[in-house]
Short mmCIF file of C-alpha atoms in Angstrom, two decimals:
data_model
loop_
_atom_site.label_atom_id
_atom_site.label_comp_id
_atom_site.label_asym_id
_atom_site.label_seq_id
_atom_site.Cartn_x
_atom_site.Cartn_y
_atom_site.Cartn_z
CA MET B 28 11.07 28.28 -16.91
CA LYS B 29 7.23 28.04 -16.92
CA ASP B 30 6.79 24.49 -15.83
CA GLU B 31 9.94 24.07 -13.61
CA GLU B 32 8.51 22.57 -10.29
CA PRO B 33 5.93 20.13 -10.40
CA LEU B 34 2.74 21.59 -8.58
CA ASN B 35 2.82 19.12 -5.39
CA GLU B 36 6.35 19.45 -4.56
CA SER B 37 6.17 23.26 -4.36
CA CYS B 38 2.80 22.78 -2.53
CA PHE B 39 5.41 20.73 -0.15
CA LEU B 40 7.76 23.38 0.60
CA TRP B 41 4.90 25.55 1.19
CA GLU B 42 4.08 23.49 3.66
CA GLU B 43 7.54 22.81 4.95
CA PHE B 44 8.06 26.70 5.15
CA ARG B 45 4.88 27.22 6.72
CA LYS B 46 5.80 24.71 9.85
CA GLY B 47 8.84 26.79 10.00
CA LYS B 48 11.66 25.19 8.21
CA GLU B 49 14.27 27.08 6.86
CA LYS B 50 15.63 24.83 3.90
CA ALA B 51 11.94 25.29 2.74
CA PHE B 52 12.09 28.45 2.94
CA GLU B 53 15.31 28.87 1.09
CA GLN B 54 14.54 26.48 -1.73
CA LEU B 55 11.15 28.56 -1.73
CA TYR B 56 12.89 31.49 -2.61
CA TYR B 57 15.60 30.11 -4.92
CA ALA B 58 12.76 28.91 -7.12
CA TYR B 59 10.25 31.69 -7.49
CA PHE B 60 13.15 34.73 -7.56
CA ASN B 61 13.47 34.98 -11.53
CA HIS B 62 9.27 34.79 -11.57
CA LEU B 63 9.21 37.42 -9.00
CA TYR B 64 12.02 39.44 -10.39
CA ASN B 65 10.65 39.26 -13.83
CA TYR B 66 7.73 40.53 -12.62
CA GLY B 67 8.74 43.30 -10.75
CA PHE B 68 10.67 44.56 -12.94
CA LYS B 69 8.12 44.97 -15.66
CA LEU B 70 5.68 46.74 -13.34
CA SER B 71 8.57 49.31 -11.93
CA HIS B 72 11.48 49.56 -14.51
CA ASP B 73 13.56 49.75 -11.68
CA GLU B 74 16.34 46.91 -10.67
CA ASN B 75 16.96 47.88 -6.91
CA PHE B 76 13.16 48.60 -6.12
CA THR B 77 12.16 45.54 -7.41
CA LYS B 78 15.02 43.50 -5.88
CA ASP B 79 13.63 45.39 -2.37
CA CYS B 80 10.14 44.54 -3.04
CA ILE B 81 11.04 41.22 -3.00
CA GLN B 82 13.11 40.48 -0.08
CA GLU B 83 10.45 42.47 1.86
CA LEU B 84 8.17 40.28 0.83
CA PHE B 85 10.01 37.05 1.52
CA PHE B 86 11.03 38.42 5.20
CA ARG B 87 7.20 39.15 5.90
CA LEU B 88 6.09 35.85 4.88
CA TRP B 89 9.01 34.60 7.18
CA LYS B 90 7.76 36.63 9.90
CA ASN B 91 3.93 35.49 9.12
CA ARG B 92 4.86 32.43 8.84
CA ASN B 93 2.49 30.59 11.05
CA LYS B 94 -0.14 32.92 10.06
CA LEU B 95 -0.31 31.80 6.34
CA LYS B 96 -3.04 29.20 5.06
CA PRO B 97 -2.03 26.31 2.65
CA VAL B 98 -1.96 27.62 -1.18
CA LYS B 99 -3.13 26.06 -4.45
CA SER B 100 -0.98 27.48 -6.50
CA VAL B 101 2.71 29.21 -4.67
CA ARG B 102 3.17 31.09 -7.90
CA PHE B 103 -0.10 32.64 -8.12
CA TYR B 104 -0.12 33.55 -4.95
CA LEU B 105 3.88 35.11 -4.72
CA LEU B 106 2.95 37.17 -7.96
CA LYS B 107 -0.07 38.60 -6.74
CA THR B 108 1.21 39.42 -3.16
CA LEU B 109 3.77 41.51 -5.42
CA ARG B 110 1.84 43.20 -7.51
CA HIS B 111 -0.43 44.50 -4.87
CA ASP B 112 3.08 45.52 -3.21
CA ILE B 113 4.36 47.07 -5.98
CA SER B 114 1.32 49.12 -6.63
CA ARG B 115 0.79 50.21 -3.09
CA LYS B 116 4.33 51.96 -3.38
CA ALA B 117 4.71 53.09 -6.86
CA VAL B 118 1.35 55.22 -5.86
CA ARG B 119 2.93 56.27 -2.88
CA ARG B 120 5.71 57.21 -5.05
CA ASN B 121 4.02 59.47 -7.52
CA ASN B 122 1.48 61.23 -5.74
CA GLN B 123 -0.32 62.38 -9.11
CA LEU B 124 -1.30 58.55 -9.69
CA LYS B 125 -2.76 58.40 -5.90
CA ARG B 126 -5.20 61.60 -6.56
CA GLU B 127 -6.09 60.43 -9.80
CA GLN B 128 -6.86 56.68 -9.95
CA GLY B 129 -6.32 55.15 -6.06
CA PHE B 130 -4.74 52.21 -5.61
CA ALA B 131 -7.16 50.33 -8.47
CA GLY B 132 -5.71 52.78 -10.90
CA PHE B 133 -2.73 50.79 -10.88
CA GLN B 134 -2.01 49.82 -14.59
CA ALA B 135 1.28 47.70 -15.24
CA ASN B 136 2.88 48.80 -18.47
CA ILE B 137 4.42 45.76 -19.82
CA THR B 138 6.95 45.57 -22.54
CA PHE B 139 8.87 42.77 -24.06
CA SER B 140 12.92 42.59 -25.00
CA ALA B 141 14.09 41.30 -28.17
CA GLU B 142 15.70 37.93 -26.10
CA GLU B 143 12.44 37.39 -24.47
CA VAL B 144 10.63 36.70 -27.51
CA VAL B 145 10.64 33.33 -29.46
CA ILE B 146 10.21 32.36 -33.21
CA GLU B 147 9.98 29.77 -34.82
CA ASP B 148 12.71 31.90 -37.68
CA GLU B 149 15.26 32.60 -35.51
CA ASP B 150 17.72 33.97 -37.45
CA ASN B 151 15.07 36.14 -38.79
CA ALA B 152 16.00 39.35 -37.21
CA ILE B 153 13.25 41.33 -39.02
CA LYS B 154 10.73 39.13 -38.27
CA LYS B 155 11.58 39.10 -34.53
CA ILE B 156 11.56 42.93 -34.31
CA GLN B 157 8.13 43.41 -36.45
CA LEU B 158 6.60 40.74 -33.82
CA LEU B 159 8.07 42.78 -30.85
CA ASN B 160 6.68 46.17 -32.46
CA ILE B 161 3.14 44.93 -32.56
CA LEU B 162 3.73 43.33 -28.73
CA ASN B 163 4.79 46.30 -27.25
CA THR B 164 2.37 48.71 -28.95
CA LEU B 165 -0.78 46.21 -27.66
CA PRO B 166 -3.14 48.19 -25.32
CA LYS B 167 -1.55 47.89 -21.45
CA LYS B 168 -3.95 45.15 -20.65
CA GLN B 169 -3.69 42.89 -23.32
CA ARG B 170 -0.15 42.89 -22.52
CA GLU B 171 -0.46 42.48 -19.08
CA ALA B 172 -2.99 39.28 -20.54
CA ILE B 173 -0.35 38.39 -22.24
CA PHE B 174 2.51 38.04 -19.99
CA LEU B 175 0.52 36.59 -17.03
CA LYS B 176 -0.17 33.65 -19.09
CA TYR B 177 2.28 32.62 -21.54
CA TYR B 178 4.98 34.22 -19.94
CA GLN B 179 4.30 33.21 -16.28
CA GLY B 180 1.82 30.23 -17.01
CA LEU B 181 -0.67 31.50 -14.75
CA GLU B 182 -4.29 29.83 -15.40
CA TYR B 183 -7.24 32.17 -16.58
CA ASN B 184 -8.93 32.44 -13.39
CA GLU B 185 -5.85 33.57 -11.70
CA ILE B 186 -5.19 36.70 -14.23
CA ALA B 187 -8.69 37.49 -13.66
CA ASP B 188 -7.90 37.85 -10.14
CA ILE B 189 -4.69 39.49 -10.52
CA MET B 190 -5.80 41.62 -12.93
CA ALA B 191 -9.34 42.23 -11.05
CA VAL B 192 -11.12 41.65 -14.26
CA LYS B 193 -13.52 38.90 -15.34
CA TYR B 194 -12.70 35.66 -16.38
CA GLN B 195 -14.12 36.13 -19.63
CA SER B 196 -12.34 39.47 -20.10
CA VAL B 197 -9.18 37.76 -19.74
CA LEU B 198 -10.36 35.65 -22.63
CA ASN B 199 -10.82 38.57 -24.73
CA LEU B 200 -7.98 40.11 -24.16
CA ILE B 201 -5.78 37.37 -25.14
CA HIS B 202 -7.90 36.60 -28.16
CA ARG B 203 -7.76 40.26 -29.39
CA ALA B 204 -3.98 40.59 -28.93
CA LEU B 205 -3.34 37.01 -30.28
CA LYS B 206 -5.69 38.17 -33.55
CA ALA B 207 -3.30 41.34 -33.48
CA LEU B 208 0.19 39.63 -34.06
CA GLN B 209 -1.15 37.43 -36.26
CA GLN B 210 -2.33 39.50 -38.92
CA ASN B 211 0.86 40.69 -38.41
CA GLU B 212 2.46 38.03 -39.60
CA THR B 213 -0.23 37.75 -42.96
CA LEU B 214 -0.35 41.07 -43.32
CA HIS B 215 3.70 41.14 -43.77
CA LYS B 216 3.30 37.91 -45.72
CA HIS B 217 1.39 40.15 -48.43
CA GLU B 218 3.58 42.80 -48.31
CA PHE B 219 6.70 40.53 -49.31
CA PHE B 220 4.69 39.18 -51.83
CA ILE B 221 3.68 42.38 -53.33
CA ILE B 222 7.35 43.11 -53.39
CA VAL B 223 8.28 40.32 -55.02
CA MET B 224 5.41 40.58 -57.92
CA LEU B 225 6.70 44.39 -58.36
CA LEU B 226 10.43 43.10 -58.39
CA SER B 227 9.53 40.72 -61.16
CA ARG B 228 7.56 43.06 -63.15
CA LEU B 229 10.72 45.12 -62.94
CA LEU B 230 13.14 42.40 -63.86
CA PHE B 231 10.69 40.57 -66.94
CA MET E 18 -19.03 15.09 -22.48
CA ASN E 19 -21.27 16.55 -24.85
CA ARG E 20 -19.27 18.45 -26.97
CA LYS E 21 -21.37 19.85 -29.48
CA ASP E 22 -21.87 23.05 -27.34
CA SER E 23 -18.38 23.09 -26.87
CA ARG E 24 -17.43 27.08 -25.65
CA ILE E 25 -13.83 28.46 -26.35
CA GLU E 26 -13.16 28.12 -22.47
CA ASP E 27 -14.06 24.51 -22.54
CA LEU E 28 -11.63 23.33 -25.15
CA ILE E 29 -8.79 25.89 -23.67
CA ASN E 30 -8.93 24.27 -20.53
CA ASP E 31 -9.21 20.93 -21.70
CA PRO E 32 -6.28 18.73 -21.71
CA SER E 33 -6.97 16.36 -24.71
CA PHE E 34 -7.61 19.53 -26.86
CA GLN E 35 -4.08 20.93 -25.94
CA HIS E 36 -2.61 17.78 -26.75
CA TRP E 37 -4.04 18.11 -30.48
CA VAL E 38 -3.16 21.90 -30.81
CA HIS E 39 0.68 20.53 -29.87
CA LYS E 40 0.56 17.60 -31.43
CA THR E 41 2.09 15.69 -27.89
CA ASN E 42 -0.85 12.56 -28.54
CA PRO E 43 -1.69 10.57 -31.31
CA ILE E 44 -5.10 9.63 -29.68
CA ASP E 45 -6.03 13.05 -29.03
CA VAL E 46 -5.31 14.42 -32.05
CA GLU E 47 -6.94 11.57 -34.16
CA TYR E 48 -10.06 12.24 -31.89
CA TRP E 49 -9.82 15.68 -32.61
CA GLU E 50 -9.63 15.58 -36.00
CA LYS E 51 -12.20 13.41 -36.73
CA TRP E 52 -14.35 15.57 -34.38
CA ILE E 53 -13.46 18.79 -36.41
CA ALA E 54 -14.63 17.00 -39.74
CA LEU E 55 -17.79 16.10 -38.06
CA HIS E 56 -18.62 19.70 -37.20
CA PRO E 57 -17.28 21.97 -39.79
CA GLU E 58 -19.61 24.81 -37.98
CA ARG E 59 -17.72 25.14 -35.10
CA GLN E 60 -14.70 26.06 -37.22
CA ASP E 61 -14.42 29.47 -35.80
CA VAL E 62 -14.45 28.11 -32.43
CA ILE E 63 -11.75 25.62 -32.93
CA GLU E 64 -9.55 28.23 -34.88
CA SER E 65 -9.70 30.90 -31.54
CA ALA E 66 -9.41 28.37 -29.01
CA ALA E 67 -5.94 26.89 -30.40
CA GLN E 68 -4.98 30.11 -31.30
CA ILE E 69 -5.00 30.75 -27.74
CA VAL E 70 -3.42 27.48 -26.71
CA ARG E 71 -0.73 27.86 -28.97
CA GLY E 72 -0.55 32.15 -27.93
CA VAL E 73 3.03 33.17 -27.70
CA LYS E 74 6.16 31.29 -27.08
CA PHE E 75 8.89 33.35 -24.37
CA LYS E 76 11.92 32.81 -22.64
CA PRO E 77 11.97 34.60 -19.65
CA HIS E 78 15.17 35.95 -18.36
CA ALA E 79 17.05 34.48 -15.40
CA LEU E 80 19.43 35.85 -13.14
CA PRO E 81 22.98 34.47 -12.74
CA GLU E 82 22.40 32.07 -10.02
CA ASN E 83 25.59 33.44 -7.74
CA GLU E 84 23.40 36.99 -8.20
CA ILE E 85 20.44 35.02 -6.13
CA LEU E 86 22.61 33.71 -4.03
CA GLU E 87 23.51 37.33 -2.70
CA TYR E 88 20.48 38.15 -2.30
CA TRP E 89 19.58 35.04 -0.44
CA GLN E 90 22.43 35.72 2.11
CA GLN E 91 20.92 39.11 2.59
CA LEU E 92 17.96 38.02 3.13
CA ASN E 93 19.05 35.29 5.54
CA GLN E 94 21.20 37.43 7.67
CA ARG E 95 17.98 39.31 8.65
CA VAL E 96 15.88 36.24 8.93
CA GLN E 97 18.79 34.69 11.70
CA LYS E 98 18.43 37.90 13.52
CA GLU E 99 14.63 37.85 13.89
CA GLN E 100 14.65 34.72 14.65
CA LYS E 101 16.97 35.59 18.00
CA ARG E 102 13.93 37.85 19.19
CA PRO E 103 10.77 35.48 20.18
CA ALA E 104 12.43 33.88 22.86
CA ILE E 105 13.06 36.73 25.00
CA ILE E 106 8.61 37.77 24.47
CA LEU E 107 8.22 34.08 25.08
CA ARG E 108 10.02 34.29 28.79
CA THR E 109 8.21 37.34 30.09
CA PHE E 110 4.92 36.53 28.63
CA LEU E 111 5.06 33.46 30.74
CA ALA E 112 6.07 34.93 33.91
CA HIS E 113 2.92 36.60 34.41
CA PRO E 114 0.76 35.28 36.92
CA TYR E 115 -2.60 35.13 34.81
CA THR E 116 -0.83 33.99 31.83
CA LYS E 117 0.60 30.97 33.62
CA ALA E 118 -2.97 29.99 34.29
CA ALA E 119 -4.28 30.66 30.98
CA ALA E 120 -1.48 28.76 29.52
CA VAL E 121 -2.18 25.74 31.71
CA VAL E 122 -5.85 25.35 30.32
CA LEU E 123 -5.02 25.97 26.94
CA LEU E 124 -2.46 22.77 27.39
CA PHE E 125 -5.51 20.86 28.72
CA ILE E 126 -8.12 21.86 25.62
CA SER E 127 -5.02 21.05 23.24
CA VAL E 128 -4.62 17.84 24.76
CA ALA E 129 -8.56 16.98 24.94
CA TYR E 130 -8.94 18.23 21.50
CA TYR E 131 -6.01 15.87 20.25
CA LEU E 132 -7.49 13.00 22.06
CA PHE E 133 -11.17 13.33 21.06
CA ILE E 134 -10.36 14.16 17.31
CA GLN E 135 -9.43 11.13 14.40
CA HIS E 136 -5.31 12.04 13.64
CA THR E 137 -4.97 11.99 9.63
CA SER E 138 -2.10 11.21 8.73
CA GLU E 139 -0.82 12.86 5.50
CA HIS E 140 2.05 11.99 2.73
CA ILE E 141 5.26 13.46 3.35
CA GLN E 142 8.37 13.18 0.55
CA TYR E 143 11.78 14.78 0.96
CA ALA E 144 13.94 15.21 -1.68
CA SER E 145 17.58 16.26 -1.87
CA ASN E 146 19.64 17.88 -5.00
CA TYR E 147 22.75 17.31 -6.17
CA ALA E 148 25.80 17.73 -3.73
CA GLU E 149 23.15 17.97 -1.08
CA LEU E 150 22.64 16.26 2.63
CA ILE E 151 19.45 16.13 4.23
CA ASN E 152 19.20 15.09 7.77
CA ILE E 153 15.62 13.84 8.62
CA ASP E 154 13.20 13.36 11.52
CA LEU E 155 11.11 10.34 11.43
CA PRO E 156 7.50 10.44 13.27
CA ASP E 157 8.96 7.63 15.74
CA GLY E 158 11.89 9.92 16.49
CA SER E 159 14.33 7.31 14.28
CA GLN E 160 16.82 9.29 12.60
CA VAL E 161 18.13 9.24 8.33
CA THR E 162 20.55 11.25 6.65
CA MET E 163 19.96 11.22 3.18
CA ASN E 164 22.83 11.76 0.98
CA ALA E 165 22.41 13.51 -2.37
CA ASN E 166 19.98 12.68 -5.35
CA SER E 167 17.28 10.94 -3.40
CA THR E 168 14.12 10.59 -2.61
CA LEU E 169 12.41 9.30 0.84
CA ASP E 170 8.62 9.40 1.17
CA PHE E 171 6.57 8.23 4.28
CA GLN E 172 3.40 9.14 6.46
CA ASP E 173 3.89 11.58 8.58
CA HIS E 174 2.27 9.70 11.46
CA TRP E 175 2.03 5.96 12.47
CA LYS E 176 0.17 3.51 14.67
CA ASP E 177 1.70 1.41 16.99
CA GLU E 178 -0.54 -1.73 15.51
CA GLU E 179 1.06 -1.45 12.01
CA PRO E 180 5.09 -1.28 11.13
CA ARG E 181 6.55 1.96 10.27
CA GLU E 182 7.48 2.27 6.59
CA VAL E 183 9.45 4.52 4.34
CA TRP E 184 10.07 4.44 0.32
CA LEU E 185 13.73 5.15 -0.28
CA GLN E 186 15.19 5.93 -3.89
CA GLY E 187 18.96 7.10 -4.00
CA GLU E 188 20.96 6.41 -0.79
CA ALA E 189 19.90 6.70 3.22
CA PHE E 190 21.78 6.11 5.86
CA PHE E 191 19.24 4.96 8.98
CA GLU E 192 19.44 5.30 12.32
CA VAL E 193 15.98 3.54 13.49
CA ARG E 194 15.08 3.62 17.22
CA HIS E 195 14.17 0.19 18.76
CA LYS E 196 10.28 0.26 19.76
CA ALA E 197 9.28 -1.41 23.55
CA ASN E 198 6.84 -2.97 21.50
CA ASN E 199 8.71 -4.61 18.55
CA GLN E 200 7.27 -2.48 16.37
CA PRO E 201 9.29 -3.65 12.90
CA PHE E 202 10.88 -0.22 10.70
CA ILE E 203 10.34 -1.34 6.94
CA VAL E 204 12.76 0.45 4.10
CA HIS E 205 11.04 0.02 0.48
CA THR E 206 13.25 0.31 -2.44
CA ASN E 207 12.42 -1.08 -5.63
CA ASP E 208 14.33 -4.50 -5.26
CA VAL E 209 13.99 -5.03 -1.68
CA ASN E 210 12.36 -4.49 1.53
CA ILE E 211 14.69 -4.39 4.62
CA GLU E 212 12.81 -5.38 8.09
CA VAL E 213 14.49 -3.81 11.13
CA LEU E 214 13.42 -3.88 14.84
CA GLY E 215 16.44 -0.94 16.18
CA THR E 216 19.71 -0.46 13.96
CA GLU E 217 21.97 1.24 11.47
CA PHE E 218 22.62 0.58 8.83
CA GLY E 219 22.53 2.35 4.68
CA VAL E 220 21.07 1.71 1.61
CA ASN E 221 21.74 2.85 -1.95
CA THR E 222 19.53 2.05 -4.62
CA ARG E 223 21.16 3.79 -7.56
CA ARG E 224 21.76 2.11 -10.69
CA GLN E 225 18.74 -0.63 -10.88
CA LYS E 226 20.09 -2.33 -7.64
CA THR E 227 19.85 -2.34 -3.99
CA GLN E 228 22.86 -2.47 -1.67
CA VAL E 229 22.60 -2.36 2.31
CA VAL E 230 25.41 -1.97 4.65
CA LEU E 231 24.62 -2.85 8.42
CA ASN E 232 26.56 -0.80 10.96
CA SER E 233 24.99 -2.11 13.83
CA GLY E 234 22.14 -4.45 14.92
CA GLN E 235 19.80 -6.51 12.58
CA VAL E 236 18.16 -6.45 9.84
CA LYS E 237 16.18 -9.01 7.58
CA LEU E 238 15.85 -9.10 3.83
CA ASN E 239 12.60 -10.03 1.65
CA SER E 240 12.82 -9.42 -2.32
CA ASP E 241 9.52 -9.79 -4.54
CA LYS E 242 12.16 -9.94 -7.54
CA ASN E 243 14.56 -12.80 -6.24
CA GLN E 244 13.46 -15.75 -4.53
CA ASP E 245 16.45 -16.42 -2.95
CA VAL E 246 16.42 -13.50 -1.24
CA LYS E 247 13.75 -14.46 1.60
CA ASP E 248 14.15 -13.54 5.32
CA LEU E 249 17.24 -12.97 4.72
CA ILE E 250 19.16 -12.13 8.10
CA MET E 251 22.28 -10.05 7.91
CA ALA E 252 25.10 -9.41 10.70
CA PRO E 253 26.84 -6.39 11.17
CA GLY E 254 29.50 -5.60 8.73
CA GLU E 255 27.48 -7.54 6.05
CA LEU E 256 26.91 -6.00 2.57
CA ILE E 257 24.18 -7.46 0.50
CA GLU E 258 23.33 -6.38 -3.07
CA VAL E 259 20.23 -7.09 -4.85
CA SER E 260 19.73 -6.49 -8.63
CA ASP E 261 16.94 -6.26 -10.89
CA THR E 262 18.95 -7.77 -13.77
CA GLU E 263 21.00 -10.45 -12.09
CA LYS E 264 20.08 -13.34 -10.76
CA ALA E 265 22.71 -14.07 -8.04
CA PHE E 266 22.95 -11.37 -5.18
CA THR E 267 25.89 -10.39 -3.71
CA ARG E 268 26.81 -11.02 -0.07
CA LYS E 269 30.06 -10.05 1.35
CA VAL E 270 31.87 -8.49 4.74
CA VAL E 271 32.97 -4.98 4.69
CA ASP E 272 34.54 -2.12 6.73
CA PRO E 273 30.54 -0.30 6.84
CA GLU E 274 32.40 3.03 7.58
CA MET E 275 33.78 2.92 4.06
CA TYR E 276 29.96 3.11 2.87
CA THR E 277 28.44 5.44 5.04
CA ALA E 278 31.25 7.73 5.73
CA TRP E 279 29.27 10.08 3.02
CA ARG E 280 27.20 11.17 6.30
CA ASN E 281 29.96 12.63 7.93
CA ASN E 282 30.38 14.39 4.37
CA LEU E 283 33.39 12.09 3.90
CA LEU E 284 34.32 9.92 0.65
CA ILE E 285 36.36 6.69 1.53
CA PHE E 286 38.42 4.98 -1.11
CA GLU E 287 40.30 1.85 -1.03
CA GLU E 288 41.30 0.35 -4.17
CA THR E 289 38.47 1.45 -5.63
CA PRO E 290 38.12 1.94 -9.54
CA ILE E 291 38.03 4.95 -11.19
CA ARG E 292 34.83 3.83 -13.10
CA GLU E 293 33.48 3.27 -9.38
CA ILE E 294 34.67 6.85 -8.33
CA ALA E 295 32.88 7.87 -12.23
CA LYS E 296 29.52 6.50 -10.76
CA VAL E 297 29.38 8.41 -7.32
CA LEU E 298 30.42 12.04 -9.32
CA GLU E 299 27.47 10.96 -11.74
CA ASP E 300 25.20 9.40 -8.43
CA ASN E 301 25.64 12.34 -6.27
CA TYR E 302 27.20 15.77 -7.79
CA GLY E 303 25.10 15.36 -11.46
CA TYR E 304 28.07 15.23 -13.37
CA GLU E 305 28.53 13.71 -16.83
CA VAL E 306 32.00 11.70 -16.85
CA ILE E 307 33.84 10.62 -19.48
CA ILE E 308 36.56 8.01 -19.15
CA GLU E 309 38.43 8.11 -23.01
CA ASP E 310 40.23 4.87 -21.82
CA LYS E 311 38.72 1.91 -20.78
CA ASN E 312 41.80 0.89 -19.12
CA ILE E 313 41.83 4.01 -17.08
CA GLY E 314 38.56 2.83 -15.40
CA GLU E 315 40.26 0.25 -13.89
CA LYS E 316 42.99 2.00 -12.18
CA ARG E 317 42.57 2.29 -8.52
CA LEU E 318 42.84 4.71 -5.38
CA ASN E 319 43.63 4.94 -1.78
CA GLY E 320 42.03 7.48 0.36
CA THR E 321 40.13 9.70 2.05
CA ILE E 322 38.52 13.66 0.75
CA GLN E 323 35.93 15.87 2.07
CA ALA E 324 33.14 14.87 -0.29
CA ASP E 325 32.82 18.95 -0.95
CA LYS E 326 36.16 19.16 -1.96
CA LEU E 327 35.77 17.21 -5.63
CA ASN E 328 38.84 19.40 -7.25
CA ILE E 329 40.95 17.88 -4.15
CA LEU E 330 39.97 14.72 -5.57
CA LEU E 331 40.17 15.28 -9.13
CA THR E 332 43.65 16.49 -8.93
CA ALA E 333 44.78 12.93 -7.11
CA ILE E 334 43.13 10.89 -9.60
CA ALA E 335 45.42 13.08 -12.31
CA GLU E 336 48.20 13.44 -10.42
CA THR E 337 48.26 9.50 -8.86
CA HIS E 338 48.19 8.25 -12.18
CA GLN E 339 49.50 10.66 -14.94
CA LEU E 340 46.05 11.25 -15.88
CA ASN E 341 44.65 14.70 -17.68
CA ILE E 342 41.21 15.59 -16.27
CA THR E 343 39.21 18.57 -17.71
CA GLN E 344 35.93 20.11 -16.35
CA GLU E 345 33.52 21.77 -18.39
CA ASN E 346 30.32 22.75 -16.47
CA LYS E 347 28.60 19.74 -15.40
CA LYS E 348 31.25 17.46 -17.88
CA ILE E 349 34.42 15.78 -16.53
CA ILE E 350 36.48 14.15 -19.41
CA ILE E 351 39.46 11.70 -17.98
CA LYS E 352 42.24 10.70 -20.42
CA ASN E 353 45.56 10.27 -20.86
CA HIS E 354 48.61 12.31 -20.13
CA PRO E 355 49.86 12.94 -23.77
CA ASP E 356 53.44 11.91 -22.98
#
């Protein structure tokens, strides 16, 4: 799903849409709905709320198509707008959040499901669950960075923009997350080795 | 580029480094293996960068298409309703005397601006999906109806002194406006260049050949690939086919409507062998058609059906020739009826 549309084709659709071509608008909707739904749902954990936000977003885009500028990446523009919309609405829904942190305080709490994670050893359910546990217990910012980079396919500078952090911070977040995942692998290999050794001691 | 001071962010954004990590380009793989051997002190940086490039693999969740279709229809309803409003606003706006004057002034300024500023043209491409027709207005007012699974490229602005040019891959029907200055209109395909003055004709470039069918007017064909096709003039009702692979080109008289009926959402078959029908299903609808027996492919069909009623077509084929046709997603299998 990451690289389904070539960059120039989506930019072309965007330009056609700005000119008011309904067909281009429809194709943009189909091309990006899943991207937006996945991000929206992971941010809000609410199916209907997510769907409504997406409809609002596209309707607003259509109404303002004349005022929009050309974009370098349609995917990035849409995801960023959605995150902004959802964080505003979420803060309004949760007054306590507003009092404590304001809009900037919205921190995405992104979790992954087993069907979304792909490992080389597909039949190894245990390994998958281990990976999933580590992923979902990473610090929230690391999870969002991993999600935006490897699930949504955004560029590092785009992630920095969406998360309102520095470019270097994005690299650090990703690096730390990946290290934690890798350590998990070697750790369990190590444990496995010890178990084998103990068993062989028992048997012989 | 001096790779000695490569930082992690230079590496992870370097396409050739990415190719090494994913092993997708042997040249890059060789380059980086050598570089790494020469710079053991960069081992840590390389490993961290490689880890980031490899990252984590995900399989994003995708909603069923008919669900997205439903949501689109809901949105589209709102969009259509919204479309109706602005016209009213525009009328009352222009009715006001002061705004009328303002509109005239604005018009003058914008015309002057256009006249004095160089008009730079942009490249435009239209691409249709399977089972989709697209109507296109060209910069000179000519009309093109593009069939499924096709692309058309052209510049969005044509100068009077130069020919009007488009590039076609797939199938399209052209209605070309005649220009007072006799400005030629040229359709480029992989096999031929079709020059027209003002006319209606269909072009099909499927399967490594270009087929031109002329409805009315006059066209001139030229091919870089086939020397015999030089300034070849076609008359209405003629079909010419130029192939990449065959030396001779085909020329015959046909009923042009049969070849261009798809514009009106119709498919016309006249003694058409099933293997040809299979090609239409593959080229325009994206199906994979498997014909079990070569003899089946030679059986013929007569009739006219609506292009969006494929199941009627399949039923007709099955019943006319006692065949067994099954469909699994995008696969169609045609075999003999077990009698």
